[in-house]
PDB file of C-alpha atoms in Angstrom:
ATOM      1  CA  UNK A   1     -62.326 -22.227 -67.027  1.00  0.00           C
ATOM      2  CA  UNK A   2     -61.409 -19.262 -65.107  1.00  0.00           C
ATOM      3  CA  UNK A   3     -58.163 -16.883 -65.253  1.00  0.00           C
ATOM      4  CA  UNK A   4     -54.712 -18.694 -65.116  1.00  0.00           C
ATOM      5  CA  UNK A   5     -52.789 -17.277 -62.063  1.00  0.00           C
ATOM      6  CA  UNK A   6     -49.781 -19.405 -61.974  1.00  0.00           C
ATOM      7  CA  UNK A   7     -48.860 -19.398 -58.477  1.00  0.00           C
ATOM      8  CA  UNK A   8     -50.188 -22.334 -56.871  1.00  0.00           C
ATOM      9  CA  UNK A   9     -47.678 -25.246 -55.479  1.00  0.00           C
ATOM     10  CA  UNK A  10     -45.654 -26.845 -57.778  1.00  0.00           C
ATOM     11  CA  UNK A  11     -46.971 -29.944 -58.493  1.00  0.00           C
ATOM     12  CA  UNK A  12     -46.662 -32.512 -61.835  1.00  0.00           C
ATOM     13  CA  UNK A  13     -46.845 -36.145 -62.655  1.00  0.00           C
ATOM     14  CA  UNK A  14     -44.877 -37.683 -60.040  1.00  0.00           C
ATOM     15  CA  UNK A  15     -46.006 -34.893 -57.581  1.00  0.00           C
ATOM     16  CA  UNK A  16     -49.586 -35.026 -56.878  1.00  0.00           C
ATOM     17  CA  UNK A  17     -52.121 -31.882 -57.262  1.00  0.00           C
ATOM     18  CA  UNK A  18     -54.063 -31.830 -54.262  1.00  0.00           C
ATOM     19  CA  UNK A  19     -57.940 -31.224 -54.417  1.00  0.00           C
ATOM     20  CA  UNK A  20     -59.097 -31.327 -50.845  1.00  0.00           C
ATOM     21  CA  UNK A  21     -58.946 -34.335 -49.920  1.00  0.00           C
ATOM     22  CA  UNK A  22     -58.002 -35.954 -53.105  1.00  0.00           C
ATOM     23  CA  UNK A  23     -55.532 -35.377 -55.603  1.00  0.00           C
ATOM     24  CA  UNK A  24     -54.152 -35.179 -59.502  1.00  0.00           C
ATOM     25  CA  UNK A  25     -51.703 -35.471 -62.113  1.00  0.00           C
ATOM     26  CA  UNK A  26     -50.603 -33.046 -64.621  1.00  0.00           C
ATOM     27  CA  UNK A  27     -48.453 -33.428 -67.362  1.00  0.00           C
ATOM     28  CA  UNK A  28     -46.597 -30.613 -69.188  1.00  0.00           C
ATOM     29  CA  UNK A  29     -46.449 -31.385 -72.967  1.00  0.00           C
ATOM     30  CA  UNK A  30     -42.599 -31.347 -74.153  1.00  0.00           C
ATOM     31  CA  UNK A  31     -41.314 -28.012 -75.150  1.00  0.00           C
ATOM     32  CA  UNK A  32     -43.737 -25.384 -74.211  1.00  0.00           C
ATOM     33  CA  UNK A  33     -42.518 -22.101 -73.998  1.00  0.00           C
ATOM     34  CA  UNK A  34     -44.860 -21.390 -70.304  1.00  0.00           C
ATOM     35  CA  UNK A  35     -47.275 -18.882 -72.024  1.00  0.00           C
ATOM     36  CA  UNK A  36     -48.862 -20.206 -74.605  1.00  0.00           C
ATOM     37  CA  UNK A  37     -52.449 -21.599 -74.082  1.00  0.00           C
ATOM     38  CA  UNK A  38     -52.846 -25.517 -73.760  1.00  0.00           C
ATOM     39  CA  UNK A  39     -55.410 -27.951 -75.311  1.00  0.00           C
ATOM     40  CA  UNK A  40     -55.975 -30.093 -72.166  1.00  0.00           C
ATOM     41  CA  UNK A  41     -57.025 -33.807 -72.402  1.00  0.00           C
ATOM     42  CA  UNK A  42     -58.740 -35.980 -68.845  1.00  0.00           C
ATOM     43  CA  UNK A  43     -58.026 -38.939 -68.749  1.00  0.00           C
ATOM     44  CA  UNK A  44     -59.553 -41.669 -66.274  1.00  0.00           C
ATOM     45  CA  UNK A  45     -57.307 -43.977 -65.412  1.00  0.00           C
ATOM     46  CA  UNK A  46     -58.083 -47.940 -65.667  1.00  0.00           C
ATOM     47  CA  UNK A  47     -59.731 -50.137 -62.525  1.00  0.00           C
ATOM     48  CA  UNK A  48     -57.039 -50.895 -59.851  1.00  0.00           C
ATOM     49  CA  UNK A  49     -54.506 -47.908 -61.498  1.00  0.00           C
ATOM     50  CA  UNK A  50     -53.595 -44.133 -60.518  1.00  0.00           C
ATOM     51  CA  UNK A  51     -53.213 -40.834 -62.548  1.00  0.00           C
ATOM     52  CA  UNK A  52     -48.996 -41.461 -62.387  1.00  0.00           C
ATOM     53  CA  UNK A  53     -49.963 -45.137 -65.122  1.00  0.00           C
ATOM     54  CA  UNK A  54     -51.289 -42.808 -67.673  1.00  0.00           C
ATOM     55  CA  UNK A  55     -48.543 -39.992 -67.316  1.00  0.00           C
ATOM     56  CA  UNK A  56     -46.185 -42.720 -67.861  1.00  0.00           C
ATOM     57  CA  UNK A  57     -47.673 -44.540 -70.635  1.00  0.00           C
ATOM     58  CA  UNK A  58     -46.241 -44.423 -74.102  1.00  0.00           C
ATOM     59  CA  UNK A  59     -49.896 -44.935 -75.316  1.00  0.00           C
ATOM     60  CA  UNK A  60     -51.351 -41.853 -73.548  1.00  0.00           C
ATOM     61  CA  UNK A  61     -48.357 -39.368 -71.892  1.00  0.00           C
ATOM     62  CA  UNK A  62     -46.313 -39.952 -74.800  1.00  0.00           C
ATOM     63  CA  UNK A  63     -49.142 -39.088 -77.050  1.00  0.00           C
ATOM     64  CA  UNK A  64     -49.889 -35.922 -75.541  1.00  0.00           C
ATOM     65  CA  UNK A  65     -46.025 -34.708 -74.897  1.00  0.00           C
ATOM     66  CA  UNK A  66     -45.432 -34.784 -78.698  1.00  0.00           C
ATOM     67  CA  UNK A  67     -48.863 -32.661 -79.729  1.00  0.00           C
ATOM     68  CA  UNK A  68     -48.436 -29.714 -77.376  1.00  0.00           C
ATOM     69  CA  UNK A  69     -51.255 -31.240 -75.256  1.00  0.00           C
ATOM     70  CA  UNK A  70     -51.584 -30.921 -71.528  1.00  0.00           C
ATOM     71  CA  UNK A  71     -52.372 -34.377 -70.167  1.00  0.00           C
ATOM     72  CA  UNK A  72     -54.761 -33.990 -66.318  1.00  0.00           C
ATOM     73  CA  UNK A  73     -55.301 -37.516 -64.538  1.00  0.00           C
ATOM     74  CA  UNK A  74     -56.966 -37.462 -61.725  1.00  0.00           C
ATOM     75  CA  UNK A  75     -56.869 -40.713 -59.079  1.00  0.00           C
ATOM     76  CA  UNK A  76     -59.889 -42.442 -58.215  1.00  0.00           C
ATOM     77  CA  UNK A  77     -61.306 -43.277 -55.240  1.00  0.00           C
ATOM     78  CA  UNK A  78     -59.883 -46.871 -53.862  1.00  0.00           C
ATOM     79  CA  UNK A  79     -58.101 -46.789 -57.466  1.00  0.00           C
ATOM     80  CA  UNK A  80     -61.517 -47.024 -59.188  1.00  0.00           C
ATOM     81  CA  UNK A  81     -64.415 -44.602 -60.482  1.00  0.00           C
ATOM     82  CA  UNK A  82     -68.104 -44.669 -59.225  1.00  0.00           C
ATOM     83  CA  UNK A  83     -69.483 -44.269 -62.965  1.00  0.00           C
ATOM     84  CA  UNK A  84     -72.727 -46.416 -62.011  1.00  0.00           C
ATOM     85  CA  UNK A  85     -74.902 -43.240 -60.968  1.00  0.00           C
ATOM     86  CA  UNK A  86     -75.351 -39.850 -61.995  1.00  0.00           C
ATOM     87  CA  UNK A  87     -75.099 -38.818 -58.605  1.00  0.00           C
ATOM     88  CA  UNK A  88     -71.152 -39.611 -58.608  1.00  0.00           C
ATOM     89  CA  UNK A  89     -69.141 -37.619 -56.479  1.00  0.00           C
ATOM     90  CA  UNK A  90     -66.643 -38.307 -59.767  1.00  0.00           C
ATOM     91  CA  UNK A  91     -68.119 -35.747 -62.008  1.00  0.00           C
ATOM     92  CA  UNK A  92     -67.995 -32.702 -59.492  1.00  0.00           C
ATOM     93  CA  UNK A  93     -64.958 -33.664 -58.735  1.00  0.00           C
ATOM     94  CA  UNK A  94     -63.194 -33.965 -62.387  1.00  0.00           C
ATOM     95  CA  UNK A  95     -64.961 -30.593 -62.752  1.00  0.00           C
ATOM     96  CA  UNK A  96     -63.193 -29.162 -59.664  1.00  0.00           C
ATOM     97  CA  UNK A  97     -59.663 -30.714 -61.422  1.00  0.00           C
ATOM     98  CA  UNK A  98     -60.646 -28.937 -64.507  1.00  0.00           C
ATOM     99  CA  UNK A  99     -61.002 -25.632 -62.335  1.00  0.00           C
ATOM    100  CA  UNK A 100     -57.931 -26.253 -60.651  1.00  0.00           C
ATOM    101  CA  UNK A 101     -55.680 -27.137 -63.514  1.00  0.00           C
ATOM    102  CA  UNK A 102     -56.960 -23.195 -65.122  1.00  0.00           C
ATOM    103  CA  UNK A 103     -55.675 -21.677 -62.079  1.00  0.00           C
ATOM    104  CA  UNK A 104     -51.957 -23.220 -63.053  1.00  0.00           C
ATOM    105  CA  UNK A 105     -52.159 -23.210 -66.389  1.00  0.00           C
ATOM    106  CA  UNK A 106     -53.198 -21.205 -68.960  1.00  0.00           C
ATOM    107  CA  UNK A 107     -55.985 -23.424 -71.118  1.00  0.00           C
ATOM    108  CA  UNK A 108     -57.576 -23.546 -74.301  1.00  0.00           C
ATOM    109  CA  UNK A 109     -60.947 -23.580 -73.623  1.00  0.00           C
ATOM    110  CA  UNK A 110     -62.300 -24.356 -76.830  1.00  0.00           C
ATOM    111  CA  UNK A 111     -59.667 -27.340 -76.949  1.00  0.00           C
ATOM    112  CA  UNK A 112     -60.755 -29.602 -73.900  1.00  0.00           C
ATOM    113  CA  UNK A 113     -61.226 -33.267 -74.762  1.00  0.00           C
ATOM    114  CA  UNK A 114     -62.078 -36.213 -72.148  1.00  0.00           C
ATOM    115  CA  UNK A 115     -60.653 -39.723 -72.452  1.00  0.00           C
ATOM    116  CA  UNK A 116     -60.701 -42.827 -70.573  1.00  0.00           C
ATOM    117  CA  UNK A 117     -59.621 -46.317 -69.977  1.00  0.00           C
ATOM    118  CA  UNK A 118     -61.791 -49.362 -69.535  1.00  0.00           C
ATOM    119  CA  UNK A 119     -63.947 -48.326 -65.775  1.00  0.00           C
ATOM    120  CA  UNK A 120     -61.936 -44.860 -66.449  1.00  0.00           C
ATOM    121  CA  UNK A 121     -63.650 -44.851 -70.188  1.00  0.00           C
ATOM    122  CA  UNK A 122     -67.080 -45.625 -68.141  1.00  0.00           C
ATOM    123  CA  UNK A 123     -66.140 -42.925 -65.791  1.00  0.00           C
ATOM    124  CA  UNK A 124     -65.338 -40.710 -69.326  1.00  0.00           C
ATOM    125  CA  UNK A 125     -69.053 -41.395 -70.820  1.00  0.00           C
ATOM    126  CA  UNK A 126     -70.113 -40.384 -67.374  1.00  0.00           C
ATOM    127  CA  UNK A 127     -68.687 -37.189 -66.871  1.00  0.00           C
ATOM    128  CA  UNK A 128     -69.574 -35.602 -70.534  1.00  0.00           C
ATOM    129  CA  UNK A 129     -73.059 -37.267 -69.806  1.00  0.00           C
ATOM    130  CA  UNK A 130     -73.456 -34.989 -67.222  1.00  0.00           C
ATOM    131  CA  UNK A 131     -70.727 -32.181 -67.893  1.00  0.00           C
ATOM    132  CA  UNK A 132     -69.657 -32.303 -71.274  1.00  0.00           C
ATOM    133  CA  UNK A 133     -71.491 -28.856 -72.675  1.00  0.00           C
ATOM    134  CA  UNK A 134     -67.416 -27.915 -72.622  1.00  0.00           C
ATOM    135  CA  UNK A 135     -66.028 -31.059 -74.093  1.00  0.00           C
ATOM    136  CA  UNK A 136     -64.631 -30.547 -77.382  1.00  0.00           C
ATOM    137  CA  UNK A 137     -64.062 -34.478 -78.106  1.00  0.00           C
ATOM    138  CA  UNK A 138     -64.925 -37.730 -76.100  1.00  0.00           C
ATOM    139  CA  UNK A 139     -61.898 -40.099 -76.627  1.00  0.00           C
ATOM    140  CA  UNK A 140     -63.685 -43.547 -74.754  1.00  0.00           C
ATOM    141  CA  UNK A 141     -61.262 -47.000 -74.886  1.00  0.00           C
ATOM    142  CA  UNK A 142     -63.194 -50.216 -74.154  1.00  0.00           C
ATOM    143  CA  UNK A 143     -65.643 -49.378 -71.940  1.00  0.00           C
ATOM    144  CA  UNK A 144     -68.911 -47.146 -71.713  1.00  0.00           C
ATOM    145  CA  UNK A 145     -72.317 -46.329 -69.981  1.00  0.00           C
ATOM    146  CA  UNK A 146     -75.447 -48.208 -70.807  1.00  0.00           C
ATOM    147  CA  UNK A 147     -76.953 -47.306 -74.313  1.00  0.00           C
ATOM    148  CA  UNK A 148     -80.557 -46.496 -72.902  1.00  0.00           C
ATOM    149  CA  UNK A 149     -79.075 -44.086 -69.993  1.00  0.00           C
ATOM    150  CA  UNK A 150     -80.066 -40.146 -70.794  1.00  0.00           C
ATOM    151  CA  UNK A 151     -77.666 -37.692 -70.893  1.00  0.00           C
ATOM    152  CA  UNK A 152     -78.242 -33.673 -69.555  1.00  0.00           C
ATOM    153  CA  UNK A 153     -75.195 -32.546 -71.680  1.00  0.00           C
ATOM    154  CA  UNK A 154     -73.272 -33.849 -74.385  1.00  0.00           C
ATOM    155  CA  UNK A 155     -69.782 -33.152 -76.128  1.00  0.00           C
ATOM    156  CA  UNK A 156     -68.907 -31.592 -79.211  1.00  0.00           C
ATOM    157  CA  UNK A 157     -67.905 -34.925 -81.084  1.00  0.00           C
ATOM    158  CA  UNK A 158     -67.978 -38.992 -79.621  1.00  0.00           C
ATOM    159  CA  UNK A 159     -64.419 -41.260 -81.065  1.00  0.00           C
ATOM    160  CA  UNK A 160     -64.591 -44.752 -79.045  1.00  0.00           C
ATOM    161  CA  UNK A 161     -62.801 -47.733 -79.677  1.00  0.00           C
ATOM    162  CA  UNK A 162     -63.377 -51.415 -78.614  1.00  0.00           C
ATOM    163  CA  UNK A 163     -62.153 -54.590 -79.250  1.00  0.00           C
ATOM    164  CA  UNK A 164     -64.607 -57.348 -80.690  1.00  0.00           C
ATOM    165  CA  UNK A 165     -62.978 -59.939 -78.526  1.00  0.00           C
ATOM    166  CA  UNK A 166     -62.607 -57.630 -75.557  1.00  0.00           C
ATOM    167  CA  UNK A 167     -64.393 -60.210 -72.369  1.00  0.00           C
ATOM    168  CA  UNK A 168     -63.002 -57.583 -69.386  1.00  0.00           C
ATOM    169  CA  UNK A 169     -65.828 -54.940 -70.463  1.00  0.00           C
ATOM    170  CA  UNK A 170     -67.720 -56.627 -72.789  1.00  0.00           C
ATOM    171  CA  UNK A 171     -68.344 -56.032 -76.745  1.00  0.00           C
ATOM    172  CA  UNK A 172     -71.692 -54.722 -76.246  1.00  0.00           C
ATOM    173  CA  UNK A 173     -73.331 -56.376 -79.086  1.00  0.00           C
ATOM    174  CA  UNK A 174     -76.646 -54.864 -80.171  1.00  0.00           C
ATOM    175  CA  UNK A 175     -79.730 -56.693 -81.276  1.00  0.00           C
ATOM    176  CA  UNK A 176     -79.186 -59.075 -84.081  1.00  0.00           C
ATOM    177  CA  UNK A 177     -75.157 -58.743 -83.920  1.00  0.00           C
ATOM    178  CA  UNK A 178     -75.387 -54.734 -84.126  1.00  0.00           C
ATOM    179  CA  UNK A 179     -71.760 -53.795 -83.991  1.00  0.00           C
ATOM    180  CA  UNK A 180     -72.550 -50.406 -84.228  1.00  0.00           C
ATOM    181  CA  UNK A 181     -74.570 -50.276 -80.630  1.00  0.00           C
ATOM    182  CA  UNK A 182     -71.397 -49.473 -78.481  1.00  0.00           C
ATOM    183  CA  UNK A 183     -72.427 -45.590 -80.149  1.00  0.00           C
ATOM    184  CA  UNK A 184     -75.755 -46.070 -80.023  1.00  0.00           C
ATOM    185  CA  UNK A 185     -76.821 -43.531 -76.832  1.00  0.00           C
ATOM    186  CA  UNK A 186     -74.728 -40.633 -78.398  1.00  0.00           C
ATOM    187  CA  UNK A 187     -76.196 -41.487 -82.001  1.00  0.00           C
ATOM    188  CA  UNK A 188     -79.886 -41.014 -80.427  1.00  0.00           C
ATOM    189  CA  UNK A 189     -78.919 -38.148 -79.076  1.00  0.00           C
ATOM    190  CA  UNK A 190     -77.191 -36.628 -81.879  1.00  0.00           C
ATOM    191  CA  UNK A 191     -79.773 -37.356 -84.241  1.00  0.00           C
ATOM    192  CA  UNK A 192     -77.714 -39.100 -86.591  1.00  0.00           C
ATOM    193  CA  UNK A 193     -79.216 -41.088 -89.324  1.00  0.00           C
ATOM    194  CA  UNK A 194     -79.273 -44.924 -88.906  1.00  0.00           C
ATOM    195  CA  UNK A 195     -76.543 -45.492 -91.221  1.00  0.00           C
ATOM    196  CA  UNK A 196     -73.162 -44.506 -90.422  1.00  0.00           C
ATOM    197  CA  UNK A 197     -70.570 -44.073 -93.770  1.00  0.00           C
ATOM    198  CA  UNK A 198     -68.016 -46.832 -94.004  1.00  0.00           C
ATOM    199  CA  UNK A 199     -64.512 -45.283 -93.807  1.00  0.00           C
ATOM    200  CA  UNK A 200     -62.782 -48.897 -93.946  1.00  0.00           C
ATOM    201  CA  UNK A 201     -59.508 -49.697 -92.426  1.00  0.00           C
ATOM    202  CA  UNK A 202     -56.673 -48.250 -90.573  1.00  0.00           C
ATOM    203  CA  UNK A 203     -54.001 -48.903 -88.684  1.00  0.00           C
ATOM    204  CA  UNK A 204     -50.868 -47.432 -87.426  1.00  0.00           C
ATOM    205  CA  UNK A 205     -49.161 -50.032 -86.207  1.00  0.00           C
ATOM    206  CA  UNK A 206     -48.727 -52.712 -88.851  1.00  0.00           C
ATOM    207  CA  UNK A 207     -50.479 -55.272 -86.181  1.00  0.00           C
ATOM    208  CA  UNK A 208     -53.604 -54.021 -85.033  1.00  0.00           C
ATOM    209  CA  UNK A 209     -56.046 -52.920 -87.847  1.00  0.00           C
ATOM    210  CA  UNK A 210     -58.909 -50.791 -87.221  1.00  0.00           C
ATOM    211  CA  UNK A 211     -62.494 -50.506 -89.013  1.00  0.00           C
ATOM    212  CA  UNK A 212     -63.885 -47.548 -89.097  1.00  0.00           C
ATOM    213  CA  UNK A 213     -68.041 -46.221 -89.047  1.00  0.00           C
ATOM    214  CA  UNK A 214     -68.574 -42.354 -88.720  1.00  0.00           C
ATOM    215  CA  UNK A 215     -71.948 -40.418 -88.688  1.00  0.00           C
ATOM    216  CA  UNK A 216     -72.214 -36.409 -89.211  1.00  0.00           C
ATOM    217  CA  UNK A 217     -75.210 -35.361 -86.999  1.00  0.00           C
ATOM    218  CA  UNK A 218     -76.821 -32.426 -86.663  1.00  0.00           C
ATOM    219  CA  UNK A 219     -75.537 -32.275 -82.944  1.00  0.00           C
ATOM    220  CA  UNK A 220     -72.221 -33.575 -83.435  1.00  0.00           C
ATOM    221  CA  UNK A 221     -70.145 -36.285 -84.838  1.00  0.00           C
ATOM    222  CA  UNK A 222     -70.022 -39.605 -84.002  1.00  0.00           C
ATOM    223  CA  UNK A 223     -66.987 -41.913 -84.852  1.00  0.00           C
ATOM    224  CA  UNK A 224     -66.335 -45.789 -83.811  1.00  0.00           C
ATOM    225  CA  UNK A 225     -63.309 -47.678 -84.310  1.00  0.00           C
ATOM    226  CA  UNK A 226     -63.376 -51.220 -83.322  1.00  0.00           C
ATOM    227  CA  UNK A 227     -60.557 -53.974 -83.952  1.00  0.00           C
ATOM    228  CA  UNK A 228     -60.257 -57.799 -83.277  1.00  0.00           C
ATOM    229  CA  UNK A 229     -58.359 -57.763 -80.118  1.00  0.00           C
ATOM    230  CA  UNK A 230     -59.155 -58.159 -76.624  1.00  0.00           C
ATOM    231  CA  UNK A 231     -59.177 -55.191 -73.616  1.00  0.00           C
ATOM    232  CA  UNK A 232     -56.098 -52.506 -74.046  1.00  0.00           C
ATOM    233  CA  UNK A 233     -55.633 -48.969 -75.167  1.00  0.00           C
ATOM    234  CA  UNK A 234     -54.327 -49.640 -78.616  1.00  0.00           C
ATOM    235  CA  UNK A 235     -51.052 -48.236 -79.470  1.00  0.00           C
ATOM    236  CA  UNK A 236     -51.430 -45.389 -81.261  1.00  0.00           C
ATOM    237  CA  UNK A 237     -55.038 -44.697 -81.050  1.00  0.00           C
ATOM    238  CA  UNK A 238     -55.217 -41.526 -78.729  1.00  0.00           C
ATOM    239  CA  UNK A 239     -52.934 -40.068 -80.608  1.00  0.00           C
ATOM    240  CA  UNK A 240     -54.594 -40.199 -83.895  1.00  0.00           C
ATOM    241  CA  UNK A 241     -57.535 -39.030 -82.564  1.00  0.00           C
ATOM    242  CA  UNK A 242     -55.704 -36.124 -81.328  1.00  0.00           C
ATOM    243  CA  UNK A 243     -54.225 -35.971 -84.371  1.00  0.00           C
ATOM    244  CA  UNK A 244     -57.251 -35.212 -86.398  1.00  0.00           C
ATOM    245  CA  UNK A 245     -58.994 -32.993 -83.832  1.00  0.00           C
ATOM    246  CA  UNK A 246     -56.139 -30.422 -83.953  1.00  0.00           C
ATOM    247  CA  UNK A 247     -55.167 -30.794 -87.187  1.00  0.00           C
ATOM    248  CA  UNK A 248     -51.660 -32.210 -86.821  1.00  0.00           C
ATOM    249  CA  UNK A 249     -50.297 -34.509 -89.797  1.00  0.00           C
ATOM    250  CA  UNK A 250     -50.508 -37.881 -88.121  1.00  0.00           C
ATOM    251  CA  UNK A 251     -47.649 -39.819 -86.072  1.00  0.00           C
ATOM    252  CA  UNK A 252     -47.202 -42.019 -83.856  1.00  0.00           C
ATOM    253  CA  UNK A 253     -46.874 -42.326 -80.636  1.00  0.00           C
TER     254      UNK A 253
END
C-alpha cells in the first residue's frame, strides 16, 4: 500500500481526490486521533450516482464513521462502471485510488475490504476478480459478475446480499430454483463443499429479515444473506458485516 506521507492536497467527501484525469472521495471516520492506522472500505457507487451518494448515506458513510473505518468512493466513468470485461480500465484505476489514498493516509493493510452497490457491486466482484489477493472481505449488494466467469485473484472472505424480489439486477436463480447460485463462482473457487450451514434469520431493523447460508472453505469463507425485498442497500447491512469482520459488538447504523 505504500508509505503514508500526508502531504498531498486536502481533499474529502465534498472535495474531490483527483487521479489524473478522474477523481475520488474519502471519508474520515468520526473521531480519529490523525495517526492511528485505518481499515479502509471501496465502495462502488450505484448506476447513474457519484462517490459524494455513498459518503452521504446513512446506510454506508454512517456505517463506516461510527467503526473507525475509512470510507474511499471513487466516481465512475459517465456515473457508471465498465464491469463487463476484464480488461476494464475500472480495476487499474480503483487500484491507483487505493495507492493514492496510502499516500494520505496511514492504512491498515491487512484491513482492506471492497463493497459495492447494484452496477457498483458488479464493478466490486470485478475488481477482487482481478485484484483482490489484498482484499480482506468482499461486501457485494444486489448485483454481481456471471457465475461461470474465472477469477486470477480472489479475497480473503465473500458476504453478498440480494433481494429475492430484486427485478433491477436480477435474483439470479440457479438451476432448479438454486437460491444459493448468486455465490456460486466464489464457492467453486473456494472449494467449499456443496452444502452451506443454515445460520437462519436476522435482522436489525425490525422490517427487513435476513436468511442466512455460510460455507467455511479451505480458501476462504463464503457468506450469503438474501431477504424478500426488491433492489436497495438494506439498512443496516454494511455495517454488520463490518461489524463481525473487526470484531465490534454489533449496532446499527
Amino acid at each position: 500500500m505504500g508509505p503514508w506521507r500526508g502531504n498531498a492536497a486536502p481533499c474529502g467527501d465534498a472535495v474531490a481526490c483527483s487521479l489524473g484525469e478522474r477523481s475520488y472521495h474519502v471519508k474520515v471516520p468520526d473521531g480519529w486521533d490523525g495517526v492511528t492506522a485505518l481499515p479502509v472500505l471501496l465502495h462502488f457507487h450505484g448506476w447513474s450516482r457519484t462517490g459524494v451518494h455513498a459518503q452521504k448515506s446513512d446506510r454506508i458513510g454512517a456505517s463506516t464513521d461510527r467503526r473507525g473505518v475509512l470510507l474511499v468512493t471513487p466516481n465512475g466513468r459517465g456515473r457508471s462502471w465498465n464491469f463487463w470485461t476484464a480488461d476494464t480500465e475500472d480495476v487499474p484505476f480503483a487500484e491507483a485510488v487505493l495507492g493514492d489514498v496510502a499516500n494520505r493516509f496511514p492504512i491498515d493493510a491487512e484491513r482492506i475490504f471492497v463493497s459495492g452497490y447494484s452496477y457498483g457491486s458488479a464493478m466490486a466482484w470485478r475488481y477482487v476478480c482481478h485484484s483482490g489477493a489484498d482484499v480482506a472481505a468482499l461486501l457485494a449488494v444486489a448485483g454481481s459478475l456471471e457465475q461461470f466467469e474465472t477469477c486470477d485473484e480472489q479475497p480473503a472472505e465473500v458476504r453478498h446480499v440480494h433481494g429475492l424480489a430484486d427485478t433491477v439486477m436480477d435474483f439470479p436463480l440457479g438451476p432448479g430454483g438454486d437460491t444459493t447460485y448468486p455465490v456460486s463462482l466464489w464457492r467453486r473457487d473456494f472449494d467449499c463443499p456443496t452444502e452451506g450451514a443454515d445460520l437462519g434469520q436476522w435482522q436489525v431493523r425490525s422490517f427487513l429479515t435476513f436468511s442466512r447460508i455460510a460455507w467455511d472453505c479451505p480458501e476462504g469463507d463464503v457468506v450469503l444473506d438474501l431477504h424478500p425485498g426488491g433492489h436497495f442497500v438494506p439498512h443496516g447491512w454494511i455495517g454488520r458485516q463490518l461489524d463481525e469482520l473487526l470484531g465490534l459488538t454489533p449496532s446499527y447504523p
